[in-house]
Coordinates of C-alpha atoms and ligand atoms in Angstrom, one line a residue:
M1 CA 81.9 56.4 40.0
S2 CA 82.5 58.2 36.7
F3 CA 83.3 61.9 36.4
N4 CA 81.0 63.6 34.0
I5 CA 81.3 67.0 32.4
A6 CA 78.1 68.5 30.8
I7 CA 78.5 71.3 28.2
D8 CA 75.2 72.8 26.9
G9 CA 74.6 75.9 24.8
P10 CA 73.1 77.2 21.6
A11 CA 74.2 76.1 18.1
G12 CA 77.6 77.6 17.1
A13 CA 78.8 78.5 20.6
G14 CA 81.9 76.3 20.2
K15 CA 80.7 73.4 22.4
S16 CA 82.2 70.6 20.3
T17 CA 85.5 72.4 19.8
I18 CA 85.9 72.9 23.5
A19 CA 84.5 69.6 24.6
K20 CA 86.9 67.7 22.2
K21 CA 89.9 69.6 23.6
I22 CA 88.9 69.0 27.2
A23 CA 88.2 65.3 26.6
A24 CA 91.6 64.8 24.9
E25 CA 93.4 66.6 27.7
L26 CA 91.8 64.5 30.4
S27 CA 91.6 61.2 28.4
F28 CA 87.8 61.3 28.8
I29 CA 85.4 60.1 26.1
Y30 CA 83.8 62.9 24.1
V31 CA 80.1 62.4 23.4
D32 CA 78.5 64.6 20.8
T33 CA 74.7 64.2 21.4
G34 CA 73.7 66.6 18.6
A35 CA 75.1 64.0 16.2
M36 CA 72.6 61.4 17.6
Y37 CA 69.7 63.8 16.9
R38 CA 71.2 64.5 13.5
A39 CA 71.3 60.7 12.7
M40 CA 67.5 60.6 13.5
G41 CA 67.0 63.7 11.4
L42 CA 68.9 62.0 8.5
L43 CA 66.6 59.0 8.7
F44 CA 63.4 61.2 8.6
L45 CA 64.9 63.1 5.6
R46 CA 65.6 59.9 3.8
K47 CA 62.1 58.6 4.5
G48 CA 60.7 62.0 3.3
I49 CA 58.7 62.5 6.5
D50 CA 57.2 65.9 7.2
P51 CA 58.8 67.0 10.5
K52 CA 55.3 68.2 11.6
D53 CA 53.8 64.7 11.2
S54 CA 54.2 63.6 14.8
A55 CA 52.7 60.2 14.3
A56 CA 55.0 59.3 11.4
I57 CA 58.1 60.7 13.2
E58 CA 57.3 58.7 16.4
A59 CA 56.7 55.5 14.3
A60 CA 60.0 56.0 12.4
A61 CA 61.9 56.7 15.6
L62 CA 60.8 53.4 17.0
E63 CA 62.4 51.6 14.0
A64 CA 65.7 53.6 14.3
D65 CA 68.6 52.1 16.1
V66 CA 71.2 54.8 16.8
T67 CA 74.5 53.6 18.3
I68 CA 77.9 55.1 18.9
G69 CA 81.4 53.8 18.3
Y70 CA 84.9 55.2 18.3
E71 CA 87.5 55.0 15.5
N72 CA 90.9 56.5 16.3
G73 CA 89.3 58.4 19.2
E74 CA 86.7 60.0 16.9
Q75 CA 83.0 59.4 17.6
Q76 CA 81.2 57.4 14.9
V77 CA 77.4 57.4 14.6
Y78 CA 75.6 54.3 13.3
L79 CA 72.0 54.4 12.1
N80 CA 70.6 50.8 11.8
G81 CA 74.2 49.6 11.5
E82 CA 75.3 52.0 8.8
N83 CA 78.1 54.5 9.7
V84 CA 76.4 57.9 8.8
T85 CA 79.0 60.1 10.5
A86 CA 80.0 61.8 7.2
S87 CA 76.4 62.7 6.3
L88 CA 75.5 64.6 9.5
R89 CA 77.1 68.0 9.4
N90 CA 75.0 70.0 7.1
E91 CA 72.3 72.6 7.6
E92 CA 69.5 70.4 6.2
V93 CA 70.2 67.6 8.6
G94 CA 70.8 70.1 11.5
N95 CA 67.4 71.8 10.9
M96 CA 65.6 68.5 10.7
A97 CA 67.3 67.4 13.9
S98 CA 66.2 70.6 15.6
A99 CA 62.6 70.3 14.3
T100 CA 62.2 66.6 15.3
S101 CA 64.0 66.7 18.7
I102 CA 60.8 68.0 20.1
Y103 CA 59.2 64.6 20.0
P104 CA 59.2 62.3 23.2
G105 CA 59.9 59.1 21.2
V106 CA 63.0 60.7 19.7
R107 CA 64.3 62.1 23.0
R108 CA 63.5 59.0 25.1
Q109 CA 65.6 56.7 23.0
L110 CA 68.6 59.0 22.7
T111 CA 68.6 60.1 26.3
A112 CA 68.7 56.5 27.5
L113 CA 71.7 55.8 25.3
Q114 CA 73.5 59.0 26.6
K115 CA 72.8 58.1 30.3
E116 CA 74.2 54.6 29.7
M117 CA 77.4 55.9 28.1
A118 CA 78.1 58.2 31.1
A119 CA 77.3 55.7 33.8
N120 CA 80.5 53.7 33.6
Q121 CA 83.0 56.0 32.0
D122 CA 84.3 59.5 32.3
V123 CA 82.7 61.7 29.6
V124 CA 82.6 65.2 28.3
M125 CA 79.1 65.3 26.8
D126 CA 77.7 68.3 24.8
G127 CA 74.2 69.1 23.7
R128 CA 71.2 71.1 24.9
D129 CA 69.8 69.2 27.9
I130 CA 72.8 67.4 29.3
G131 CA 73.1 69.4 32.6
T132 CA 69.3 69.6 33.0
A133 CA 68.0 66.2 31.9
V134 CA 70.6 63.7 30.8
L135 CA 73.2 64.1 33.5
P136 CA 71.6 66.2 36.3
D137 CA 74.4 64.9 38.7
A138 CA 77.3 65.8 36.4
Q139 CA 80.2 67.0 38.5
L140 CA 80.8 70.0 36.3
K141 CA 78.3 71.8 34.1
I142 CA 79.1 74.5 31.7
Y143 CA 76.6 76.7 29.8
L144 CA 78.6 77.9 26.8
T145 CA 77.1 80.8 24.9
A146 CA 78.0 83.6 22.5
S147 CA 75.9 86.3 20.8
S148 CA 74.0 85.3 17.7
H149 CA 76.0 87.7 15.6
V150 CA 79.4 86.3 16.8
R151 CA 78.1 82.7 16.2
A152 CA 76.9 83.7 12.7
V153 CA 80.3 85.3 11.9
R154 CA 82.1 82.1 13.1
R155 CA 79.9 79.9 10.8
Y156 CA 80.4 82.3 7.9
E157 CA 84.2 82.1 8.3
E158 CA 84.0 78.3 8.6
L159 CA 82.1 78.1 5.3
K160 CA 84.5 80.6 3.7
A161 CA 87.5 78.4 4.7
K162 CA 85.7 75.6 2.8
G163 CA 85.4 77.8 -0.3
I164 CA 81.7 78.5 0.3
E165 CA 80.4 82.1 0.2
G166 CA 77.6 82.3 2.7
D167 CA 75.1 85.1 3.4
L168 CA 75.9 86.4 6.9
A169 CA 72.3 87.8 7.4
V170 CA 70.7 84.5 6.4
I171 CA 73.1 82.5 8.6
E172 CA 72.3 84.7 11.6
A173 CA 68.5 84.5 10.9
D174 CA 68.9 80.7 10.8
I175 CA 70.8 80.6 14.1
I176 CA 68.2 82.8 15.8
E177 CA 65.4 80.5 14.5
R178 CA 67.2 77.4 15.7
D179 CA 67.7 79.0 19.2
Q180 CA 64.0 79.8 19.4
R181 CA 63.0 76.3 18.6
D182 CA 65.6 74.7 20.9
M183 CA 64.8 77.0 23.8
N184 CA 61.0 77.0 23.5
R185 CA 60.2 73.3 23.0
E186 CA 58.1 71.6 25.7
I187 CA 60.4 68.7 26.6
S188 CA 63.9 69.4 27.8
P189 CA 64.4 72.8 26.2
L190 CA 67.8 74.4 26.0
R191 CA 68.4 76.3 29.2
R192 CA 71.2 76.8 31.7
A193 CA 71.0 74.3 34.6
E194 CA 70.9 76.2 37.9
D195 CA 74.3 74.8 39.0
A196 CA 75.9 75.4 35.6
V197 CA 78.7 77.9 35.1
E198 CA 77.9 80.3 32.3
V199 CA 80.8 81.1 29.9
D200 CA 80.1 83.7 27.3
S201 CA 82.7 83.1 24.5
S202 CA 81.7 86.1 22.4
N203 CA 85.0 87.9 23.2
M204 CA 87.1 85.0 24.1
T205 CA 89.6 82.9 22.1
I206 CA 89.2 79.1 22.0
E207 CA 92.3 78.9 24.2
E208 CA 90.8 81.2 26.8
V209 CA 87.6 79.1 27.0
V210 CA 89.6 75.9 27.3
E211 CA 91.7 77.4 30.1
T212 CA 88.5 78.5 31.9
V213 CA 86.9 75.0 31.7
Q214 CA 90.2 73.3 32.7
R215 CA 90.5 75.5 35.7
L216 CA 86.9 74.7 36.8
C217 CA 87.6 71.1 36.2
K218 CA 90.7 71.0 38.4
E219 CA 88.7 72.7 41.2
R220 CA 85.9 70.1 41.0
R221 CA 88.2 67.1 40.7
G222 CA 90.4 68.4 43.5
V223 CA 93.6 67.9 41.6
Ligands
DC301 O1 74.5 70.5 18.4 P1 73.9 70.2 17.0 O2 73.7 71.4 16.1 O3 74.6 69.1 16.3 O4 72.4 69.7 17.3 C1 71.4 69.5 16.3 C2 70.0 69.6 16.9 O5 69.7 68.5 17.8 C3 69.8 70.8 17.8 O6 69.3 72.0 17.1 C4 68.7 70.4 18.8 C5 68.9 68.9 18.9 N1 69.6 68.5 20.1 C6 68.8 68.3 21.2 O7 67.6 68.5 21.2 N2 69.4 67.8 22.4 C7 70.7 67.6 22.5 N3 71.2 67.2 23.6 C8 71.5 67.8 21.3 C9 71.0 68.3 20.2

């Protein structure tokens, strides 16, 4: 049986940074489920579909074939055969992914792919509903969070490092709006699974969070 680690939490809490490090350390496969919702979001943007038009979104989702591959250990996302990985990490796509992840047709397809990936291999999977809906039997569940202000500052610094001057207040407002949407949708909203360990990274370094997760992992694996 495979050993699965589920990491859920709000946008900007550091899930992917932590999940990647843990996966590399344990030689597990890292699965970024947000990238799958982003690939769907990219398709809807390209088609110019209004995210509130549920019928059009559901119909387009039926035509979408999202698959995952790995190149040099890095996850690649394919949308109808095209590698779209480089087009996924921007606010427009992220907001479209958040707005359209409320629809059953979108979630059904991606959840099935995620479950299949974790069934036969050891994975560290991050997202919003991994511990609650995708991998309810995961051997270790982490709910990684941080205050909206800390998450906004982190994103602001990330942008600055790329030479982009962001507006901290706008970034924080955007993060709060995304949290509201992800936590209040009807199907599989973001919430901490009852058996998840909550880690608040607001006042922790990346190394401290990684150490905490590693310790929990050793306990669960009995090594
Ligand atoms: O983690 P991210 O920012 O790449 O995710 C983008 C959006 O996708 C997020 O705002 C909500 C949605 N999502 C989801 O509904 N369920 C997941 N397991 C992962 C992401």
